[in-house]
XYZ file of C-alpha atoms in Angstrom:
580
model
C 0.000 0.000 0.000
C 1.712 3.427 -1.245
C 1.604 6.271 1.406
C -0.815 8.772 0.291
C -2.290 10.182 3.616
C -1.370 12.631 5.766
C -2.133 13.050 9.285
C -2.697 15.536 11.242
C -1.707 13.729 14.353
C 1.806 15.202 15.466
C 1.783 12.783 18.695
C 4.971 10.044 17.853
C 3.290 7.744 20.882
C -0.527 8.213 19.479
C 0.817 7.767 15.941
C 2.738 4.590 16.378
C -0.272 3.022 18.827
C -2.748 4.324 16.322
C -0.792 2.068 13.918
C -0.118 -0.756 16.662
C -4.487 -1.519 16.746
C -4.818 -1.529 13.125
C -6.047 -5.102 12.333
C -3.936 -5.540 9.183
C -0.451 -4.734 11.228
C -0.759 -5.772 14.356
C 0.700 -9.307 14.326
C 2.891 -8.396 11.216
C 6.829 -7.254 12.224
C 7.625 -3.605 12.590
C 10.968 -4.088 13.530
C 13.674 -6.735 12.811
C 16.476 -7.262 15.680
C 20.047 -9.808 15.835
C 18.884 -12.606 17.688
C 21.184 -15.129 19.806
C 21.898 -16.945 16.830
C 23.006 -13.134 15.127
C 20.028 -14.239 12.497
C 17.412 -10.950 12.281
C 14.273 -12.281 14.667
C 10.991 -9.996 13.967
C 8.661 -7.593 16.932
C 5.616 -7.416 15.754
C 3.844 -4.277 15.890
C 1.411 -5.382 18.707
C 4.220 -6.593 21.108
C 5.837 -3.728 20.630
C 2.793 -1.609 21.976
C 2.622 -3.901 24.506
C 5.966 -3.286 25.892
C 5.457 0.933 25.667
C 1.912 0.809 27.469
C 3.512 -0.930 30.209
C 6.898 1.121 30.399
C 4.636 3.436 30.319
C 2.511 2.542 33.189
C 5.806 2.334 35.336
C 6.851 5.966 34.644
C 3.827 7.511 35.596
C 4.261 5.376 38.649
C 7.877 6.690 38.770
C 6.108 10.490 39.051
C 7.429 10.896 35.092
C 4.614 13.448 34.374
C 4.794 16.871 32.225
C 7.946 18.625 31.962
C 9.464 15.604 33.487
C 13.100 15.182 31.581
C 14.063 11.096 31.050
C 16.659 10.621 28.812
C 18.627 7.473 26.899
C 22.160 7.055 26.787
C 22.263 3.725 24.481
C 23.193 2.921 21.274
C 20.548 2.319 18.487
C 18.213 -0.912 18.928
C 14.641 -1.325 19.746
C 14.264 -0.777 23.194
C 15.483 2.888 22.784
C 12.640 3.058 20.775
C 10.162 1.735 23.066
C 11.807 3.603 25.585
C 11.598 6.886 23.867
C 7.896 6.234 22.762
C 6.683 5.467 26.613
C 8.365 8.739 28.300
C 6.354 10.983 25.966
C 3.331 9.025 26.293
C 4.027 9.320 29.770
C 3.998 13.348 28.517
C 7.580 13.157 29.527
C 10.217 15.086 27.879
C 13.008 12.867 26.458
C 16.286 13.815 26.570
C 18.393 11.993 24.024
C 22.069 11.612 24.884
C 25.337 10.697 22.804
C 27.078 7.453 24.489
C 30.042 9.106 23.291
C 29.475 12.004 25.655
C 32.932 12.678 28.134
C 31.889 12.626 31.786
C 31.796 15.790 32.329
C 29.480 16.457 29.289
C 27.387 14.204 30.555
C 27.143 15.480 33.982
C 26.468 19.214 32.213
C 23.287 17.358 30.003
C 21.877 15.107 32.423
C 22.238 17.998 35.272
C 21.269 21.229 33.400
C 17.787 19.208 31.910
C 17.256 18.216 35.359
C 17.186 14.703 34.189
C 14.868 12.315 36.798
C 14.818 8.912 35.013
C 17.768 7.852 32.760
C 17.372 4.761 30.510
C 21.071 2.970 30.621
C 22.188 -0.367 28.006
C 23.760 -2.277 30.803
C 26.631 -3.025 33.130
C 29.532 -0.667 31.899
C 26.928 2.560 31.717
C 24.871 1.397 35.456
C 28.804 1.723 36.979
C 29.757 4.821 34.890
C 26.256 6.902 36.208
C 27.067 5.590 39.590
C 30.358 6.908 40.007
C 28.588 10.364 38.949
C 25.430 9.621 40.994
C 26.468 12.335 43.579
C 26.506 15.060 41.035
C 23.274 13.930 39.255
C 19.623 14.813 40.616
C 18.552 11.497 38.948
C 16.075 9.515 40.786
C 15.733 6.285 38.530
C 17.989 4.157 36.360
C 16.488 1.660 33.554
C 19.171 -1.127 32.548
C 18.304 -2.822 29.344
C 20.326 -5.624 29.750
C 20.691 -7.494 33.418
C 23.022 -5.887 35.510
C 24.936 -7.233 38.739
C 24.046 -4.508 41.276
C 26.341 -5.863 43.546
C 29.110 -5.337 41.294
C 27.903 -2.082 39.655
C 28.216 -0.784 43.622
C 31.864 -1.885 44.257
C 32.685 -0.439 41.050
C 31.365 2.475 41.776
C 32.067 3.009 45.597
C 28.300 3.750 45.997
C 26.099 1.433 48.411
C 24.077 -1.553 47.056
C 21.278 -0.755 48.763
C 21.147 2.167 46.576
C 21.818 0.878 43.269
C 19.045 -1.642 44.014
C 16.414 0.984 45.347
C 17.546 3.006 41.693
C 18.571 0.863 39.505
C 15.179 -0.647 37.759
C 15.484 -3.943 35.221
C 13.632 -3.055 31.860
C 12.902 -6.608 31.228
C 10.645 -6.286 34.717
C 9.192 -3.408 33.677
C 8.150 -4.367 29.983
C 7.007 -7.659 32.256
C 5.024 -8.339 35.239
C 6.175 -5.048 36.624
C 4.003 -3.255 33.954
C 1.733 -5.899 33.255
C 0.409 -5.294 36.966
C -0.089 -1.782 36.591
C -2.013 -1.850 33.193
C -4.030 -4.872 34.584
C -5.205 -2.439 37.827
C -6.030 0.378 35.350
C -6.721 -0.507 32.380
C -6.952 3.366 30.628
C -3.913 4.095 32.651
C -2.204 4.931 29.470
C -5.007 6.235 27.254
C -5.694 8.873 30.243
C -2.092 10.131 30.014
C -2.306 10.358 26.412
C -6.046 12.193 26.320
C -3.957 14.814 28.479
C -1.203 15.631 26.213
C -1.427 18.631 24.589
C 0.533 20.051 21.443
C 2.756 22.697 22.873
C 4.118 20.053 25.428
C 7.371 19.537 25.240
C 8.434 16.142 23.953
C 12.132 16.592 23.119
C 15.146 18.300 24.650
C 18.074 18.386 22.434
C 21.166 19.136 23.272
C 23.155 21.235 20.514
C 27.142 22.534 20.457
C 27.527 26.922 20.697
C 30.116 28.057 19.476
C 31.749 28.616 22.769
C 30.797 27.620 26.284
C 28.106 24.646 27.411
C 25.765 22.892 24.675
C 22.180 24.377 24.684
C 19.083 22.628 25.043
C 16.628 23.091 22.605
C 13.049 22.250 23.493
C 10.914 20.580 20.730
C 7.119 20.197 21.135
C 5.042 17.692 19.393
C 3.765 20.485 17.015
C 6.853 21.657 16.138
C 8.519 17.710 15.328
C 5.382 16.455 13.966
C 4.244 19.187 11.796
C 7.995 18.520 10.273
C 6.895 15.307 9.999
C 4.214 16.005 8.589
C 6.030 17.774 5.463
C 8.143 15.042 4.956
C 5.556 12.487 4.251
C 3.779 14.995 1.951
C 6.925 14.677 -0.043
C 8.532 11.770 0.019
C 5.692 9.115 1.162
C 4.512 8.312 -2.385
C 8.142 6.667 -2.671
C 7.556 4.333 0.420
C 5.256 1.771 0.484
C 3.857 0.053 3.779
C 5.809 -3.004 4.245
C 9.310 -1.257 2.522
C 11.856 -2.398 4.085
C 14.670 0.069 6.297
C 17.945 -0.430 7.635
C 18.252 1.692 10.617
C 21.992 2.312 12.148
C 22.032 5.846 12.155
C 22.154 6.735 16.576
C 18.708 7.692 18.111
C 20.101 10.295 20.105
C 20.327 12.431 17.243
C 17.419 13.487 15.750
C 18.146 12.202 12.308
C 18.533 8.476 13.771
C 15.126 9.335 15.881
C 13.099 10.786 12.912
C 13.849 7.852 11.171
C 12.401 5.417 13.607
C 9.139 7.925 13.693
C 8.515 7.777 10.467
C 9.246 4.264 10.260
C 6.459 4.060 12.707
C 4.352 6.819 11.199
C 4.670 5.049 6.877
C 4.402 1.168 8.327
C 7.992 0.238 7.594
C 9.809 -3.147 7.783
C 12.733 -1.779 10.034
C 16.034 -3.726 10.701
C 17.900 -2.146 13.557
C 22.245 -2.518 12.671
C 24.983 -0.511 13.394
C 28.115 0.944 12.302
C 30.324 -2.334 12.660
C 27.435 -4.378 10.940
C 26.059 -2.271 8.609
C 27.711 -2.708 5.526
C 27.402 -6.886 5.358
C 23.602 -5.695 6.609
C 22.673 -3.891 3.662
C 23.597 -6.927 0.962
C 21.702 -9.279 3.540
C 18.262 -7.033 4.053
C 18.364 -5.442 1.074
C 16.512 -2.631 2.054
C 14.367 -0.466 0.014
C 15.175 2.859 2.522
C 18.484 3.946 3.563
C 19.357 7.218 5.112
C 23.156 7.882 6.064
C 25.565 10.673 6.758
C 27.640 11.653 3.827
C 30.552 10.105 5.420
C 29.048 6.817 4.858
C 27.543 7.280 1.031
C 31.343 8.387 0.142
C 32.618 4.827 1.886
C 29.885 2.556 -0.445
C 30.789 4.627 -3.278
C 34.574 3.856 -2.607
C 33.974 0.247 -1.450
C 32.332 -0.415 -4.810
C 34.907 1.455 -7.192
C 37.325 -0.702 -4.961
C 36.099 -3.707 -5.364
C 35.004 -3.251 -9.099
C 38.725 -2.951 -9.406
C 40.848 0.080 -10.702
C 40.553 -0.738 -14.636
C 36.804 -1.827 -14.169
C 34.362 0.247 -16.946
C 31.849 2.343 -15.065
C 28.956 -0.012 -15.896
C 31.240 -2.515 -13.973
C 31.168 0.319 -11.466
C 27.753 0.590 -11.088
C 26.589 -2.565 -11.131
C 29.168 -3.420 -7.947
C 27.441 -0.244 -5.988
C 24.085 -2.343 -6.473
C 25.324 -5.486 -5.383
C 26.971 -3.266 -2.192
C 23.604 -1.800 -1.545
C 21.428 -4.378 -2.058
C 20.150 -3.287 -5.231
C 16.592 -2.715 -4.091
C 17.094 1.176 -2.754
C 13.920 3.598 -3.603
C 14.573 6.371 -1.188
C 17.880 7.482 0.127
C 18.207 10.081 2.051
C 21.390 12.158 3.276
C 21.850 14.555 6.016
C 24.060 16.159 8.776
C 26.071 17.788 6.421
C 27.023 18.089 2.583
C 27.246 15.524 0.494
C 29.791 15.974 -2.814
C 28.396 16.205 -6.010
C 30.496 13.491 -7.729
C 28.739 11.088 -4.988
C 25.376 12.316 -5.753
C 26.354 11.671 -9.801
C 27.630 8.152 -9.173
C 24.691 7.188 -7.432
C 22.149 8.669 -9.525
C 24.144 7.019 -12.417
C 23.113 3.681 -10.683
C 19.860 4.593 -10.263
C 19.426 5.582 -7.131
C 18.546 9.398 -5.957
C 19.887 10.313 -3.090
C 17.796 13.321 -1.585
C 19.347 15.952 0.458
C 17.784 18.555 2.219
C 19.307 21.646 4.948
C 18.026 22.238 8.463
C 18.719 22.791 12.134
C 17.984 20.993 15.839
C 16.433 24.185 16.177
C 13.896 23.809 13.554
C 13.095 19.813 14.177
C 15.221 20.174 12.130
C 14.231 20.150 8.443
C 13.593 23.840 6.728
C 14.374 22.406 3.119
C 14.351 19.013 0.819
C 14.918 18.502 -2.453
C 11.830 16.851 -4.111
C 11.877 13.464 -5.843
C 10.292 15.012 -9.080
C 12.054 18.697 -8.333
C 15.346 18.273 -8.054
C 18.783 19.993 -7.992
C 22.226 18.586 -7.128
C 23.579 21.668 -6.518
C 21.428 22.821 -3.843
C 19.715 21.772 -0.835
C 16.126 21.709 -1.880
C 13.026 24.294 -1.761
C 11.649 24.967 1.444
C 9.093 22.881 3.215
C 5.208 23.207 2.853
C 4.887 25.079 6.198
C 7.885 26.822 6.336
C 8.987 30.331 5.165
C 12.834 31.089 4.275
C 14.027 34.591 3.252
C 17.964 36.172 3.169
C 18.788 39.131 4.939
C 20.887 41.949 3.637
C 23.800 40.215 4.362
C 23.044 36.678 3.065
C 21.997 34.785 6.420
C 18.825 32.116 6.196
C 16.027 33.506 8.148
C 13.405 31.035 9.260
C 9.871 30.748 10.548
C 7.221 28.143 10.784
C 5.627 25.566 13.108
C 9.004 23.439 13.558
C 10.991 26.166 14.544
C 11.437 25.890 18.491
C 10.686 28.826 20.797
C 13.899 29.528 22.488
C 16.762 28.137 24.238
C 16.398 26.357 27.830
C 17.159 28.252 30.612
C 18.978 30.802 28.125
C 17.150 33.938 27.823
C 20.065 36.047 26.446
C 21.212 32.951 23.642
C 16.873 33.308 23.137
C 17.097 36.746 22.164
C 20.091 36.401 19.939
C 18.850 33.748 17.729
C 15.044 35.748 17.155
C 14.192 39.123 15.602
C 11.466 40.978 16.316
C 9.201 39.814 13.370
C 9.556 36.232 15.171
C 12.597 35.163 12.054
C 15.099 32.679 13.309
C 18.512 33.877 12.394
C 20.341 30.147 11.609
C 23.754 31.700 11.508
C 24.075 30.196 7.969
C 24.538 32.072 4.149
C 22.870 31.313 1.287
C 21.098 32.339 -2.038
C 18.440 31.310 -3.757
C 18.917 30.128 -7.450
C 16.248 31.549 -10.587
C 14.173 28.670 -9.595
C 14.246 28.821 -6.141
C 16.001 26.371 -4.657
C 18.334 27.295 -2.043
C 22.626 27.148 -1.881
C 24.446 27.059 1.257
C 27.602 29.534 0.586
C 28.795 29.450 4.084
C 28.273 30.015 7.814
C 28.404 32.898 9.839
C 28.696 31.153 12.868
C 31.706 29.585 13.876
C 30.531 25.437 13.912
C 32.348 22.551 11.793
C 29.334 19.868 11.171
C 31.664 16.544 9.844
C 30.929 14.488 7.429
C 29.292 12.057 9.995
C 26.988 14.688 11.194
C 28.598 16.002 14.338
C 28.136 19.605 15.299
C 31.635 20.446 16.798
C 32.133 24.533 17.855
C 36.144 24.528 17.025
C 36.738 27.005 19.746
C 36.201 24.766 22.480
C 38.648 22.371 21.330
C 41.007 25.218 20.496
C 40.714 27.078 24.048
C 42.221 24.323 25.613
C 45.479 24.708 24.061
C 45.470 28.499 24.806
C 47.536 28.289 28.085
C 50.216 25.624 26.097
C 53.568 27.637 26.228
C 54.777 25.790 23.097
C 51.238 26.415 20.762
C 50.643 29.660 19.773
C 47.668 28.652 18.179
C 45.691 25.737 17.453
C 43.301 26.156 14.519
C 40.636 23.263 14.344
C 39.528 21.902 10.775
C 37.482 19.654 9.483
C 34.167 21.067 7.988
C 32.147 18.253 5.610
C 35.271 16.060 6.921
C 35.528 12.396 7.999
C 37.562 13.939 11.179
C 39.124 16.612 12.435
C 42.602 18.060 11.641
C 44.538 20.802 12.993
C 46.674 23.841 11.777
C 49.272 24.499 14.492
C 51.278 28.080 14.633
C 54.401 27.200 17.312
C 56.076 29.706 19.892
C 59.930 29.367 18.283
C 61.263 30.633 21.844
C 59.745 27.608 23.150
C 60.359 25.527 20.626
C 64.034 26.419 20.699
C 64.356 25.643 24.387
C 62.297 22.146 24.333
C 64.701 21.086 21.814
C 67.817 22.045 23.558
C 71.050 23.803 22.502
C 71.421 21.080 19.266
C 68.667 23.234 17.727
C 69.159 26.590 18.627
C 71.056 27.236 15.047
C 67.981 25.804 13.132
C 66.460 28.350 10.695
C 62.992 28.637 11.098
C 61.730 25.826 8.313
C 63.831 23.369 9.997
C 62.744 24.544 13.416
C 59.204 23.419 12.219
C 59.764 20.499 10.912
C 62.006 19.127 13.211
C 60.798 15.767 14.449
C 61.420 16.030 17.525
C 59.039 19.235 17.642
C 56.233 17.208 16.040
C 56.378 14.494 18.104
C 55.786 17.098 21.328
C 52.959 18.184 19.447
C 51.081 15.157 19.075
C 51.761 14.389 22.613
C 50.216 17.316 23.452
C 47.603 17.014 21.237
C 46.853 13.399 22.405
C 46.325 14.626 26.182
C 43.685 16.846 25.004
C 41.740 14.170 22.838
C 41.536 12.017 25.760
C 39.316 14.605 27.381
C 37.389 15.081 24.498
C 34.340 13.200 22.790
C 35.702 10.572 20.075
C 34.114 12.877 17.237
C 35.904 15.909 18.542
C 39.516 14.355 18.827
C 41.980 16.208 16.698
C 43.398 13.129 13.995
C 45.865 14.744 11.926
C 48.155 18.206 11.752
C 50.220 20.148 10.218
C 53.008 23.092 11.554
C 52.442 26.656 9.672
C 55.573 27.365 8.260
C 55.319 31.289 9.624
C 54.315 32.399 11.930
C 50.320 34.198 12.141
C 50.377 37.693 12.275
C 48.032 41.204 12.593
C 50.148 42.166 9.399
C 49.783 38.932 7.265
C 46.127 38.877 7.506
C 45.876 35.979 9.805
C 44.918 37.601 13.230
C 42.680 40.498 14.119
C 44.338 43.974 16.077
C 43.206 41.777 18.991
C 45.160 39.090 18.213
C 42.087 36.725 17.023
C 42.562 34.233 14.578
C 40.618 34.567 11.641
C 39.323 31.732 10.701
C 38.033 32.071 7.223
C 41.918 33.653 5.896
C 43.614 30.400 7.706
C 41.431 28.228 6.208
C 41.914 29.764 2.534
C 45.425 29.936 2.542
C 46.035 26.822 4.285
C 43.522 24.648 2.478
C 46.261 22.630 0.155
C 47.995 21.321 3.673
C 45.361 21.197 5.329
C 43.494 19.114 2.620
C 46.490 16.992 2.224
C 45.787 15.443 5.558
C 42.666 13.912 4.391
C 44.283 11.526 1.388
């Protein structure tokens, strides 16, 4: 059955129960998981409900209510999903967060959302919130997997008795638990759900500055369903119920999220992989929906030139990126950043139209898409049914509609800065519309490198903590549309000199920089940072300017600033050269 119909339910819990009781679905698989036997075993739609209704019942016992914050820190698989579906049927807010996330990032999201329930995968992440119980105001944990309390406490230094008073099994809860607590009242759920209203908020998202903390951006159902509800106007004619989607993208972001919800919301087939698996996944499934970071399309494009072999013709080509991808793709989907055009040819060359679109957290976070029958490599797409784009004088987006969220949390003045008068969202981005207006990203007037894999990384934070480093002078941070980060590193030659030792002091100033020994300081350097960083904002690669930056060379403000844009453009051939 093709999807035609829009709803205007913007509800993700009513919308996938809605779709749960329908006669025709309910004992047919929504989702598709690795068994014991690492064979794909099949939830069907109705067990699935099952399992929400009663997590659900426990939160509301829990006191999970509105404007209650419960968040996930978990890799993709289903019970993030179920998870995520029961706290805002619960009219919970959920907080995704990044497994990735350093300690101390994760004590700043869980604490700043006031976080009261966290959902946890299993042993290594119930010891790792213990040992940071004392800075958390966290009342519950949720394992997915057992969990050895009594271990997870002498790990942790934190008494049993505690971790078994917080420390709740899922499987119990999904169980009798829950099963007790729907069987007492029956419309315990359906009560919650009559309650919710449309300007609750469902989501809190937590997105990089460009200096200081991340901000959390509240998303109510309107504003992530109506979104929704644009995308399935669309691209739902290209999905029919049953298609089958291979889901590896992480929930916590809302790409990975949106994907399950509209899985939910078209009647997908979705198999739930992951980064190690997905590549044997997609010849095994052969799915008929993939959506990816452009990091990824540019790795099946080069796995299938690879294996084609380097004198293979391109219909050779070609026919190796179907066998790669299954050869059954109808809908492919990119986003988190831009995707090259030579990936976008090959592709479409083979068949296959990958659709890219632009967007924010802020805005739920779609403002444009190119159409399936309205097209333009070049660009990002026309704007969305409900939303309205214009420039202003000096080239920034502007944006308004019924995604776009209504401020920061707990950040009046960030509030203020991002909103003009008329209510326009300033997104910090430059663009221009072409004669048939679709739109062009040119550049971005704020300060944030989004990689090739999606990551929003503000390059100041990572370069502030080399500022007090006697030996770096400055530390420029690279990487925009990149697989990884890179660095451009201007030394102090005093210090340099006197690190070396006396052997050095008669070095002219390219063999000062390229000395070895100097290099291998830096990295060291560089390597003590990245262990306090997230894995996607570790610095990979660098290189040593061979001058020094200066007010008079263009490289540094009167204030002694870098400036960014002038590095970047005269640096771009090293810089690049890190990357091949």
């Amino acid at each position: 059955m093709t999807n035609t119909a829009h709803t205007t339910e913007q509800h993700a819990a009513r919308i996938f129960l809605s779709q749960a009781r329908r006669p025709d679905l309910a004992n047919t698989p929504r989702l598709y998981t690795r068994g014991p036997a690492g064979s794909f075993q099949p939830l069907l739609w109705s067990d699935l409900a099952r399992d929400v209704e009663r997590l659900c019942a426990v939160l509301i016992e829990l006191g999970v209510d509105v404007d209650t914050r419960a968040a996930v820190l978990s890799d993709t698989r289903a019970e993030w999903g179920v998870a995520g579906l029961a706290i805002v049927a619960a009219r919970g807010t959920l907080v995704p967060v990044y497994p990735s996330l350093t300690d101390e990032s994760l004590v700043y999201v869980l604490s700043h959302s006031q976080t009261r329930v966290l959902f946890v995968e299993g042993q290594r992440d119930l010891e790792r919130v213990m040992r940071l119980w004392p800075k958390l105001a966290l009342e519950h944990m949720v394992a997915f997997d057992e969990v050895d309390h009594a271990a997870a406490a002498a790990a942790s230094g934190v008494d049993e008795a505690l971790v078994r008073e917080r420390a709740l099994s899922y499987s119990t809860s999904v169980g009798a638990r829950g099963a007790a607590l729907c069987a007492r009242d029956p419309r315990l759920v359906e009560a919650r759900l009559d309650r919710a209203r449309g300007d609750d908020v469902a989501y809190m998202l937590y997105t990089s500055g460009t200096t200081g903390a991340p901000k959390g951006v509240p998303l109510t159902h309107d504003n992530v369903g109506s979104n929704g509800d644009d995308w399935v106007k669309i691209n739902g004619p290209l999905i029919d119920e049953g298609d089958r989607d291979l889901l590896w993208l992480p929930m916590s972001h809302i790409f990975g999220w949106g994907e399950f919800c509209l899985g939910n919301q078209l009647a997908m087939q979705t198999y739930v992989s992951s980064p190690a698996s997905v590549l044997d996944d997609l010849s095994e499934v052969r799915p008929h929906i993939f959506m990816a970071v452009p990091a990824y399309w540019e790795k099946l494009a080069k796995t299938a030139i690879t294996t084609a072999g380097a004198d293979a013709s391109e219909d050779a080509r070609r026919a190796e990126l179907l066998r790669v991808t299954g050869g059954r793709l109808r809908f492919c989907l990119s986003g988190g950043a831009g995707l090259t055009r030579d990936i976008k040819d090959f592709f479409y060359s083979a068949g296959m139209l990958i659709i890219e679109g632009y967007g924010l957290t802020e805005c739920s976070p779609t403002l444009t898409l190119n159409r399936p029958d309205d097209f333009d490599f070049d660009t990002v797409g026309k704007a969305l049914p409900s939303v309205e784009l214009v420039l202003a004088d000096d080239g920034e987006i502007l944006a308004r509609g019924p995604n776009v969220f209504a401020g920061y949390y707990k950040d009046p003045e960030a509030t203020a800065a991002a909103f003009d008068d008329d209510g326009w969202l300033h997104t910090g981005d430059l663009g221009r519309f072409t004669e048939r207006g679709f739109l062009q990203i040119i550049g971005r007037k704020k300060e944030i490198l989004v990689t090739a894999g999606g990551k929003n990384v503000p390059p100041a934070n990572i370069e502030l903590r080399f500022a007090s480093d006697p030996l770096v002078s400055h530390l420029v941070v690279y990487g925009d549309g990149k697989k990884y980060l890179t660095a451009l590193v201007d030394i102090d030659e005093s210090a340099a000199r006197a690190l070396l030792g006396d052997e050095q002091s008669r070095l002219s100033r390219a063999q000062l920089r390229a000395a070895p020994a100097l290099h291998a300081e830096i990295q060291a350097r560089i390597d003590r940072v990245n262990n306090t960083l997230a894995r996607y904002e570790t610095v990979k690669a660098f290189v040593v300017a061979p001058e020094p930056f200066s007010v008079e060379d263009g490289l540094l403000t009167p204030s002694l600033k870098i400036k960014r844009k002038q590095i970047y453009a005269r640096y771009a051939a090293q810089l690049d050269a890190l990357y091949r």
